[in-house]
XYZ file of C-alpha atoms in Angstrom:
120
model
C 0.006 0.034 0.458
C 0.920 3.502 0.836
C 3.996 2.230 2.803
C 5.486 0.567 0.247
C 4.801 3.128 -2.266
C 6.650 5.689 0.437
C 9.777 3.183 0.454
C 9.727 3.475 -3.105
C 10.029 7.032 -3.176
C 12.692 7.010 -0.392
C 15.059 4.811 -2.451
C 14.069 7.207 -5.870
C 14.778 10.058 -4.069
C 18.022 9.022 -2.599
C 19.017 7.633 -5.771
C 18.319 10.331 -8.343
C 18.503 13.601 -5.795
C 15.163 14.048 -6.013
C 13.938 17.188 -3.543
C 10.198 15.977 -3.784
C 8.656 13.187 -4.909
C 4.742 11.626 -5.486
C 2.627 8.984 -6.479
C -0.625 10.826 -7.614
C -3.953 10.115 -8.925
C -5.140 11.781 -12.280
C -7.842 13.454 -10.176
C -4.922 15.403 -8.565
C -5.082 13.124 -5.062
C -1.719 12.103 -3.427
C -1.379 8.975 -2.650
C 2.258 8.595 -1.212
C 4.744 11.046 -1.070
C 8.173 12.356 -0.010
C 8.351 16.298 0.628
C 9.702 18.671 2.267
C 7.500 19.967 5.367
C 6.864 23.431 3.890
C 5.384 21.462 0.824
C 1.425 20.688 1.212
C 1.300 17.141 -0.536
C -2.382 18.260 -1.806
C -1.062 21.457 -3.643
C 1.746 19.506 -4.914
C -0.311 16.752 -6.500
C -3.101 19.520 -7.624
C -0.414 21.097 -9.561
C 1.142 17.860 -11.107
C -2.536 16.650 -12.281
C -2.993 19.796 -13.646
C -0.065 20.028 -15.958
C -0.376 16.449 -17.147
C -4.437 16.847 -17.669
C -3.118 20.192 -19.740
C -0.730 18.766 -22.166
C -3.322 15.657 -22.322
C -5.758 18.281 -23.852
C -3.186 20.108 -26.175
C -2.052 16.367 -27.340
C -5.985 15.256 -27.543
C -6.241 18.256 -30.556
C -3.593 16.607 -32.730
C -5.005 13.431 -32.465
C -1.754 12.058 -31.101
C -1.292 9.652 -27.907
C -1.290 11.235 -24.685
C 2.000 11.881 -23.230
C 3.306 9.626 -21.301
C 6.155 11.267 -19.539
C 6.422 14.901 -19.396
C 10.129 16.358 -18.438
C 10.823 20.315 -17.636
C 14.176 21.094 -17.233
C 15.527 24.142 -15.273
C 19.192 25.297 -14.310
C 18.784 23.661 -11.246
C 17.231 20.268 -12.310
C 14.396 18.642 -13.704
C 10.684 17.819 -13.036
C 9.755 14.668 -14.371
C 6.038 13.147 -14.692
C 5.588 9.805 -15.590
C 2.247 7.970 -15.915
C 2.323 4.329 -14.091
C -1.007 3.429 -14.559
C -3.860 4.518 -16.399
C -5.278 6.282 -13.043
C -1.919 7.365 -11.341
C 1.395 8.925 -12.224
C 4.741 9.760 -10.440
C 5.807 13.089 -10.270
C 9.485 13.858 -8.901
C 11.598 17.358 -8.977
C 15.044 16.027 -9.070
C 18.774 17.303 -9.215
C 19.654 15.677 -11.991
C 19.256 16.123 -15.874
C 16.596 14.161 -18.005
C 19.252 11.738 -19.018
C 20.662 11.273 -15.316
C 17.342 9.828 -14.007
C 15.532 8.275 -16.661
C 16.500 4.553 -15.534
C 15.285 5.509 -11.963
C 12.248 6.623 -13.456
C 11.602 3.652 -15.804
C 12.415 1.455 -12.685
C 10.107 3.072 -10.051
C 7.085 3.044 -12.161
C 7.626 -0.491 -13.083
C 7.800 -1.141 -9.478
C 5.001 0.891 -8.675
C 2.617 -0.411 -11.021
C 1.728 -3.764 -8.935
C 1.395 -1.823 -5.911
C -0.850 0.872 -7.530
C -2.921 -1.053 -9.241
C -3.846 -3.112 -5.838
C -5.304 0.378 -4.683
C -7.777 0.822 -7.355
């Protein structure tokens, strides 16, 4: 459940230098998270779901497939949103470049898939 997902996130944060990560439902509800105390999980989850939802609307206009991963790069790191199941996704704010964290994102998504599927 949520405890196993949180352990997975702690490992992900340790491997990638992530400051924050969470599993979130499509509707913006946080399922499990590892966030700094000043970051409310509900706000973080809502904003991440809004970002993914907006991009899906943009892509639906092109009749193309929905994005499975969104990567935003800044000078200080990378925001990654990775769809894990039809109902949930991983969101993380990392210190690395997209290439640095790609393998861990995939491994974490794969390991979380069965845990998240049990919850829905």
